PDB file of C-alpha atoms in Angstrom:
ATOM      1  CA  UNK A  77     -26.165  48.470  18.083  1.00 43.00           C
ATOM      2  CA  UNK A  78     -26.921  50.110  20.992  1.00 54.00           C
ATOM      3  CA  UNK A  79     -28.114  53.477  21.834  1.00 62.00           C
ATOM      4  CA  UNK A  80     -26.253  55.967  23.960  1.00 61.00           C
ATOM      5  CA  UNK A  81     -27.614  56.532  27.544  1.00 63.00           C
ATOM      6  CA  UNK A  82     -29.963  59.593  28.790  1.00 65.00           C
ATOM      7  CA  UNK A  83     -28.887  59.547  32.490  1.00 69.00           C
ATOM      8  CA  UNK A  84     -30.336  62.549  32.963  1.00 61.00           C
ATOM      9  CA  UNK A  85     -33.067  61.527  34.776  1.00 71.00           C
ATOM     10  CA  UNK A  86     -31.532  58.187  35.912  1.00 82.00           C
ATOM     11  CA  UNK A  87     -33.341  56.526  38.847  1.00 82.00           C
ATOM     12  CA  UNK A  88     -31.108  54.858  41.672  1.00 79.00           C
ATOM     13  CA  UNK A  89     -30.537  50.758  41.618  1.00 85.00           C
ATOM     14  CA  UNK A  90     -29.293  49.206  44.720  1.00 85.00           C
ATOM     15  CA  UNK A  91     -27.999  51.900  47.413  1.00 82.00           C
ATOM     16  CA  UNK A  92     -25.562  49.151  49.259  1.00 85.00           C
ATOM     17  CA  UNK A  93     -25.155  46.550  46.298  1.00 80.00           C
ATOM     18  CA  UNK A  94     -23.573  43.540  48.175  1.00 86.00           C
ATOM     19  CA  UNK A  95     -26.130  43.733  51.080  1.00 89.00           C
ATOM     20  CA  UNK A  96     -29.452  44.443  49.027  1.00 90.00           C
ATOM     21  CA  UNK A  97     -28.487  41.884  46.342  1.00 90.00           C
ATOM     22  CA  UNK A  98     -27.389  39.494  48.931  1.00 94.00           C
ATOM     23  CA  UNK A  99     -31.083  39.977  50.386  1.00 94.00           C
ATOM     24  CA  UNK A 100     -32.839  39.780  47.158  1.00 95.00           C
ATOM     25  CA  UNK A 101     -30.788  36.996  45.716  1.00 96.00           C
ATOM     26  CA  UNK A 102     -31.970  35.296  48.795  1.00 96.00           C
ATOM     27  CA  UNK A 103     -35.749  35.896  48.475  1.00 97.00           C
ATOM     28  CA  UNK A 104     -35.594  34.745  44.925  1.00 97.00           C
ATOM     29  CA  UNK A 105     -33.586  31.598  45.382  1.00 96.00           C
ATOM     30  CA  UNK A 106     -35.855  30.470  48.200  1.00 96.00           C
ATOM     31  CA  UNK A 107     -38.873  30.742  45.511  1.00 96.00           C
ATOM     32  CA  UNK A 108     -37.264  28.885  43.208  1.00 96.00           C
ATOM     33  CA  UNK A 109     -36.510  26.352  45.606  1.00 96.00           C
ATOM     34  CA  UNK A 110     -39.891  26.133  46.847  1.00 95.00           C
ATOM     35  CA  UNK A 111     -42.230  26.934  43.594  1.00 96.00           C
ATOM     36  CA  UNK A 112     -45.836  27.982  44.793  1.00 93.00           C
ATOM     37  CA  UNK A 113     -43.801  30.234  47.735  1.00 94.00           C
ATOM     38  CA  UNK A 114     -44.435  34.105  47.070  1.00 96.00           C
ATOM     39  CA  UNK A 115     -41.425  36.275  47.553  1.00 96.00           C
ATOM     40  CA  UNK A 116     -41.655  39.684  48.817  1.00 97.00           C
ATOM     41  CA  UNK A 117     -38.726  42.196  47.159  1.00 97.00           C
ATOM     42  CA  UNK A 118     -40.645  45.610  48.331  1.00 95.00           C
ATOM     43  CA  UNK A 119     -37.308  46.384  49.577  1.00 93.00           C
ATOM     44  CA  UNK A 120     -36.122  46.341  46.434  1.00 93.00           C
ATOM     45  CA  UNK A 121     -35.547  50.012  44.527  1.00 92.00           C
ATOM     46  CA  UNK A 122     -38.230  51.692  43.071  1.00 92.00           C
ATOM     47  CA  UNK A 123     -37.877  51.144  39.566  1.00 95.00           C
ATOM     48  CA  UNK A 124     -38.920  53.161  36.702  1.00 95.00           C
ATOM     49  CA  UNK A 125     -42.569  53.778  36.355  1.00 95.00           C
ATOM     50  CA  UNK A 126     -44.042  50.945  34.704  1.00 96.00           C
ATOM     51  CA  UNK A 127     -41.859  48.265  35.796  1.00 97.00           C
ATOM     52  CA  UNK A 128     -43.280  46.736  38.805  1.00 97.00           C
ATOM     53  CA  UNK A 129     -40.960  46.451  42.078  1.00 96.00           C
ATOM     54  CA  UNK A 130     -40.088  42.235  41.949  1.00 97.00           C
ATOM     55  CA  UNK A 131     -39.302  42.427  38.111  1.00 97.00           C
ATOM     56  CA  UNK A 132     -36.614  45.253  38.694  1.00 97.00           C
ATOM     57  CA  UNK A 133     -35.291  43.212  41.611  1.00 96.00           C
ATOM     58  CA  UNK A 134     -35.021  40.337  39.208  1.00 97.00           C
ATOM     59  CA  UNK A 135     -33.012  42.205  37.081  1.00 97.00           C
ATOM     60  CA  UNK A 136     -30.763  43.845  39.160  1.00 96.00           C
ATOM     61  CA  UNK A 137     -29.828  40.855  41.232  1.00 96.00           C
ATOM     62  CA  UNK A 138     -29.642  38.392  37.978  1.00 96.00           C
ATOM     63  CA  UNK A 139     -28.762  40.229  35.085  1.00 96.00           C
ATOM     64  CA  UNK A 140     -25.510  41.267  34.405  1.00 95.00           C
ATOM     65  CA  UNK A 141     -23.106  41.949  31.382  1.00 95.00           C
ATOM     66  CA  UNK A 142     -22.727  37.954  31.111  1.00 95.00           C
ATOM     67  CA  UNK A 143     -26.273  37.354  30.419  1.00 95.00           C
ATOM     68  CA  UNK A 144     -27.873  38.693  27.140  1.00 96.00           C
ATOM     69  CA  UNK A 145     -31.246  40.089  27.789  1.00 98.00           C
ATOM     70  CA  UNK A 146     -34.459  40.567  25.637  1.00 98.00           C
ATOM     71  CA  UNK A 147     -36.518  43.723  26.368  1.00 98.00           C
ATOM     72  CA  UNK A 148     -40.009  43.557  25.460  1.00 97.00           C
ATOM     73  CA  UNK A 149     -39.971  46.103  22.323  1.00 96.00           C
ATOM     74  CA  UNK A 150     -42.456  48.713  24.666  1.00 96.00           C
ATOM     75  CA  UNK A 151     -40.102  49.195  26.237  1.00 96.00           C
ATOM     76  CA  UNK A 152     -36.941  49.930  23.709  1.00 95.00           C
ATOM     77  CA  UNK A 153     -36.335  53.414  23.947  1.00 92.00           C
ATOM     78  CA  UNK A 154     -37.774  54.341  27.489  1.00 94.00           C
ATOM     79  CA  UNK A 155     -36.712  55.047  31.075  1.00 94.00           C
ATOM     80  CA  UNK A 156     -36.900  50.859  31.600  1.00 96.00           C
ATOM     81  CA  UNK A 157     -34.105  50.208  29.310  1.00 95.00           C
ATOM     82  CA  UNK A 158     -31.750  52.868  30.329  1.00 94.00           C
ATOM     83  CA  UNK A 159     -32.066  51.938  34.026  1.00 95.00           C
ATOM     84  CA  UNK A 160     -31.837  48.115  33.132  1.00 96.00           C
ATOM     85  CA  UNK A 161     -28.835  48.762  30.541  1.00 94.00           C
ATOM     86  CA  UNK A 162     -26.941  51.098  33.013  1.00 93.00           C
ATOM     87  CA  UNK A 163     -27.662  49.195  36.116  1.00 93.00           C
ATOM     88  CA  UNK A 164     -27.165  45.513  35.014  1.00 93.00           C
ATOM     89  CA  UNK A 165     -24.716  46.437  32.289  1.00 93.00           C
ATOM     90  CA  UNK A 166     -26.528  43.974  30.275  1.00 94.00           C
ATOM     91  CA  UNK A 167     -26.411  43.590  26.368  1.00 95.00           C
ATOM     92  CA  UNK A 168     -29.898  43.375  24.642  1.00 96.00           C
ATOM     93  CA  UNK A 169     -30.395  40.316  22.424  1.00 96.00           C
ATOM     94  CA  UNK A 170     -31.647  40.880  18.858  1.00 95.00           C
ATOM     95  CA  UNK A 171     -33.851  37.814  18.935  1.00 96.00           C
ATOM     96  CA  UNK A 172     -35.855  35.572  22.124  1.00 96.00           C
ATOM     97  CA  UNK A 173     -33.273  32.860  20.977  1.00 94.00           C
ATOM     98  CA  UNK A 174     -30.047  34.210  21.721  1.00 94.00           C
ATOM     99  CA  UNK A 175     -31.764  35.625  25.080  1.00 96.00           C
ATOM    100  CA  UNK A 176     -30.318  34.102  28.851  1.00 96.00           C
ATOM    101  CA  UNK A 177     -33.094  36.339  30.404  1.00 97.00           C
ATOM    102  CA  UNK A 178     -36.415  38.207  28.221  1.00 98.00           C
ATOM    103  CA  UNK A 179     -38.422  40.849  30.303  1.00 98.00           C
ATOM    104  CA  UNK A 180     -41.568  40.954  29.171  1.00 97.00           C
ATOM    105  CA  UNK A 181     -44.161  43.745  29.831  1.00 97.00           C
ATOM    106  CA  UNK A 182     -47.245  42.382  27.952  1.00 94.00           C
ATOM    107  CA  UNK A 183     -47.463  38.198  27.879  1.00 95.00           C
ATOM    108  CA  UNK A 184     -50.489  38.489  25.373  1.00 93.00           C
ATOM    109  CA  UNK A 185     -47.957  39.951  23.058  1.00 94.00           C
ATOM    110  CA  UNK A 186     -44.993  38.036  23.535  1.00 96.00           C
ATOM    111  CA  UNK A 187     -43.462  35.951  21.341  1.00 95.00           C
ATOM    112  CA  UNK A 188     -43.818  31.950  21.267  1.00 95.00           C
ATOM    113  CA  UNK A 189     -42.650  30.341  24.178  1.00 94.00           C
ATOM    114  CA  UNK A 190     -40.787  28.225  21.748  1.00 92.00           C
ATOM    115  CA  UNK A 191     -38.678  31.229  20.045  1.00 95.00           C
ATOM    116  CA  UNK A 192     -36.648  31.336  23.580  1.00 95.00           C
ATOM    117  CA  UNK A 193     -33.710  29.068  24.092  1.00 91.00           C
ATOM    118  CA  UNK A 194     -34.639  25.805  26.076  1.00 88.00           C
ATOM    119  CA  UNK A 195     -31.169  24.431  26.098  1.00 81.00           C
ATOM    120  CA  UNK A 196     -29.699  21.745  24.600  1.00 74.00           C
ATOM    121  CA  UNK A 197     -28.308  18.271  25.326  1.00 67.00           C
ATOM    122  CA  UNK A 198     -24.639  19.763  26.368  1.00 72.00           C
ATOM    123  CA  UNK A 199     -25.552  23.016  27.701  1.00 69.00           C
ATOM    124  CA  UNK A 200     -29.093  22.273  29.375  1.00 67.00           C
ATOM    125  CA  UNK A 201     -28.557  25.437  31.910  1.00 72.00           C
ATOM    126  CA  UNK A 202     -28.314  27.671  29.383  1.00 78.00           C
ATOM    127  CA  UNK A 203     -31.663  27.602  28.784  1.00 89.00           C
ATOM    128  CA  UNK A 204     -33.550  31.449  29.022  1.00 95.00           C
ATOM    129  CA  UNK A 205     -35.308  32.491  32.372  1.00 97.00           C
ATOM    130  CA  UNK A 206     -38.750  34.408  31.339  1.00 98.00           C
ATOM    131  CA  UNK A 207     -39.320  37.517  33.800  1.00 98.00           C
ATOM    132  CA  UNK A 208     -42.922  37.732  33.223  1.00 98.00           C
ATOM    133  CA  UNK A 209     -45.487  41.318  34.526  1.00 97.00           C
ATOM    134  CA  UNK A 210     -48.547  40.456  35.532  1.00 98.00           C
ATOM    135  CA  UNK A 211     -51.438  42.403  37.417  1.00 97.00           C
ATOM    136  CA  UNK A 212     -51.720  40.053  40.062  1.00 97.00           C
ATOM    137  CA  UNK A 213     -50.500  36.725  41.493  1.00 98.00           C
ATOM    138  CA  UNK A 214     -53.361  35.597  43.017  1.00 96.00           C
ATOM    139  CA  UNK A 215     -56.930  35.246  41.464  1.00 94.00           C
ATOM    140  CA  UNK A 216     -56.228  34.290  38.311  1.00 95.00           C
ATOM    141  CA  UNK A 217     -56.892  30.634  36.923  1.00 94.00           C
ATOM    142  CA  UNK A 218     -56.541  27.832  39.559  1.00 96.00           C
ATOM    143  CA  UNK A 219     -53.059  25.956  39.093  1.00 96.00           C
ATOM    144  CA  UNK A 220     -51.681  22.765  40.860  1.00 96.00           C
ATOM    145  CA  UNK A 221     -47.674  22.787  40.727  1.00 97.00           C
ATOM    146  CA  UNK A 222     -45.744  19.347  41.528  1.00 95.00           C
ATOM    147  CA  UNK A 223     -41.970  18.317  41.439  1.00 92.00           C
ATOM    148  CA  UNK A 224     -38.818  19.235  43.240  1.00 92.00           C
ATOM    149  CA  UNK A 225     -39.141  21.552  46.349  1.00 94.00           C
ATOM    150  CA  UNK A 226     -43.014  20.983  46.477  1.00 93.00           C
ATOM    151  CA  UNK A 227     -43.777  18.013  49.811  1.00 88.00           C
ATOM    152  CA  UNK A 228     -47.076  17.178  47.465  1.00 87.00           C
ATOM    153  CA  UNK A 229     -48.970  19.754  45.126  1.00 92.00           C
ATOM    154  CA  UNK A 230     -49.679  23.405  45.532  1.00 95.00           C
ATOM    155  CA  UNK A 231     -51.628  25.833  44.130  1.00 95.00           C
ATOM    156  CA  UNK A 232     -51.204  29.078  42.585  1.00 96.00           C
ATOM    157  CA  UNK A 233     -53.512  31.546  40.653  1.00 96.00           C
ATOM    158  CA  UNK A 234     -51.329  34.031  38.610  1.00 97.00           C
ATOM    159  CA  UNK A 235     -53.404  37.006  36.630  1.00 96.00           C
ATOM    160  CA  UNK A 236     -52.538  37.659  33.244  1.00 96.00           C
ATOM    161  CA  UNK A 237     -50.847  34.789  31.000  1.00 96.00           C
ATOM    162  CA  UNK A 238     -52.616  34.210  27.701  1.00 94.00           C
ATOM    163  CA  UNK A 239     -55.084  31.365  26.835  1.00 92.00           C
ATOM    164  CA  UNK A 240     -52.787  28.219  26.289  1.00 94.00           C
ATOM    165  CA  UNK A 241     -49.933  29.740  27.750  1.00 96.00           C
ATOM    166  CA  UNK A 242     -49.415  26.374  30.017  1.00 96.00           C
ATOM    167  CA  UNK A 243     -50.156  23.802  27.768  1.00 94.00           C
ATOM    168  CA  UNK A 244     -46.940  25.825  25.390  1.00 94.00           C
ATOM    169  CA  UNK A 245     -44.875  25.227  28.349  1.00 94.00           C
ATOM    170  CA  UNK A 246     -45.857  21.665  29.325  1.00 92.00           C
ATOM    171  CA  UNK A 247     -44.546  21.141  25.209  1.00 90.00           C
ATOM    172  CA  UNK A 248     -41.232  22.385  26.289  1.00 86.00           C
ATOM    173  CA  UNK A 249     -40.729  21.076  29.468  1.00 83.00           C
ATOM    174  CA  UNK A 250     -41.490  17.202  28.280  1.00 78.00           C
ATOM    175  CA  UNK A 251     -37.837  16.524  27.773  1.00 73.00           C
ATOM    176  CA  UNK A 252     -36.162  16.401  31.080  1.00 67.00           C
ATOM    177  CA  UNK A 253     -33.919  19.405  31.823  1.00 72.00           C
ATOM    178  CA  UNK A 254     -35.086  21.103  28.823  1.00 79.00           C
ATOM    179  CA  UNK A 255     -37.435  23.379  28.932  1.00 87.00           C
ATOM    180  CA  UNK A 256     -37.854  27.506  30.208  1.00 92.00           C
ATOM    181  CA  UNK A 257     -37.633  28.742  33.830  1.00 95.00           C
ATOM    182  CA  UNK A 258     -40.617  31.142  34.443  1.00 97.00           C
ATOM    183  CA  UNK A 259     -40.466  34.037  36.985  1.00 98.00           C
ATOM    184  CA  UNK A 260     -43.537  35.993  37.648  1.00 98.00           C
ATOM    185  CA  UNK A 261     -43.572  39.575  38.870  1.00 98.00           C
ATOM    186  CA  UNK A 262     -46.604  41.965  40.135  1.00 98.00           C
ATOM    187  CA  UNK A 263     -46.047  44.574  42.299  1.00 97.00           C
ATOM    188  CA  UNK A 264     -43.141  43.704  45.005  1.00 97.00           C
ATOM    189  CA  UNK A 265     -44.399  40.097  44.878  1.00 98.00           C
ATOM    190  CA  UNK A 266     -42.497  37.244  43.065  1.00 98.00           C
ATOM    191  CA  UNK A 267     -43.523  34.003  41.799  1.00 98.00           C
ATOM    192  CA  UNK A 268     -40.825  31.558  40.760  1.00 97.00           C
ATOM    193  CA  UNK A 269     -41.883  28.422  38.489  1.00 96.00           C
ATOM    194  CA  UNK A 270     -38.443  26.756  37.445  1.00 94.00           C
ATOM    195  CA  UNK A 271     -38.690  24.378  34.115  1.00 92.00           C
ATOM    196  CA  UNK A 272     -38.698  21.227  36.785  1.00 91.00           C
ATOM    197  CA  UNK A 273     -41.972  21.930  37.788  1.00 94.00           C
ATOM    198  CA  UNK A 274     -45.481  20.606  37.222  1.00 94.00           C
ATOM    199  CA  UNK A 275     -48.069  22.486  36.181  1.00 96.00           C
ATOM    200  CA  UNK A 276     -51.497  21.064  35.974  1.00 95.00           C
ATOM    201  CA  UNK A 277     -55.036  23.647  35.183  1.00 94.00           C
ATOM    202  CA  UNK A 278     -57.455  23.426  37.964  1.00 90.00           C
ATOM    203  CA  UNK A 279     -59.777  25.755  36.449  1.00 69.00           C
ATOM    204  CA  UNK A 280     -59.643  28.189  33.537  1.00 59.00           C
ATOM    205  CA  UNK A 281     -60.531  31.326  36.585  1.00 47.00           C
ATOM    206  CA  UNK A 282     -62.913  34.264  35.537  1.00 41.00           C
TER     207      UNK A 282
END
């Protein structure tokens, strides 16, 4: 059951909703629709401390009181869930499985990629979308990404994802339209890697 709210100290979400969610929504469909493409959401509210700009634009702009959402247990209890909770009207999800959305703070903590719903032969798009915090999208281990919305390969180098964190999701995503849609926040920058695409290890990075 949930907790009651301290709004007491309540930062703002969107100031003009239709506009600013209009403009994000925007942004964050065009990375998904181009995988590789880094969105910029530093328009986007400040969020509370600790959640980084793109992940709180994420939530605000996808999350809503249809879509069951998984908190990260650091953050149960903080500023982060009363701002998410009051601002996307969202209910949490006991378990990763029952989650349409999980917002994860640490991914060397999280649980399985496999505990998260991947859809299933009726309902494929029910599937969950991961909002994932990293330090940094760039520098990390070299990646090649292939499929829909990509004119050949491109790369990407995302800081922060565990040790055989890809090679979890290529297990999911082997069965067409199954799978886990991966969004990956650090600072205002997004990067959007839907369950369609291809993701092949260049290099393990440093």
């Amino acid at each position: 059951m949930s907790t009651a709210l301290d709004l007491a100290q309540l930062l703002p979400g969107f100031v003009d909703p239709t506009r600013e969610s209009q403009s994000a929504f925007r942004a964050i469909m065009n990375a998904t629709a181009r995988p590789g493409t880094l969105a910029d959401l530093a328009a986007a509210p400040a969020p509370p401390e600790g959640l980084s700009r793109a992940a709180g634009a994420v939530a605000l702009t996808l999350i809503d009181a249809d879509t069951p959402l998984w908190l990260d247990p650091a953050w149960h209890g903080t500023p982060i869930e009363t701002w998410l909770r009051f601002h996307c009207t969202c209910p949490l999800a006991d378990a990763p499985a029952t989650a349409a959305f999980a917002l994860i703070a640490d991914p060397a903590a999280m649980p399985p990629l496999a505990a998260f719903n991947q859809g299933d032969a009726r309902y494929p798009d029910r599937a969950a979308t991961l909002i994932l915090q990293l330090p940094s999208l760039t520098g990390g281990p070299a990646l090649s990404l292939e499929g829909p919305g990509i004119a050949s390969r491109t790369p990407a180098a995302p800081q922060g994802l565990p040790s055989g964190f890809w090679d979890a999701r290529a297990d999911l995503v082997a069965h067409f339209q199954f799978g886990i849609d991966l969004m990956l926040c650090a600072q205002h920058h997004l990067l959007s890697i839907p369950r369609t695409t291809r993701v092949t290890e260049i290099s393990k990075g440093a």
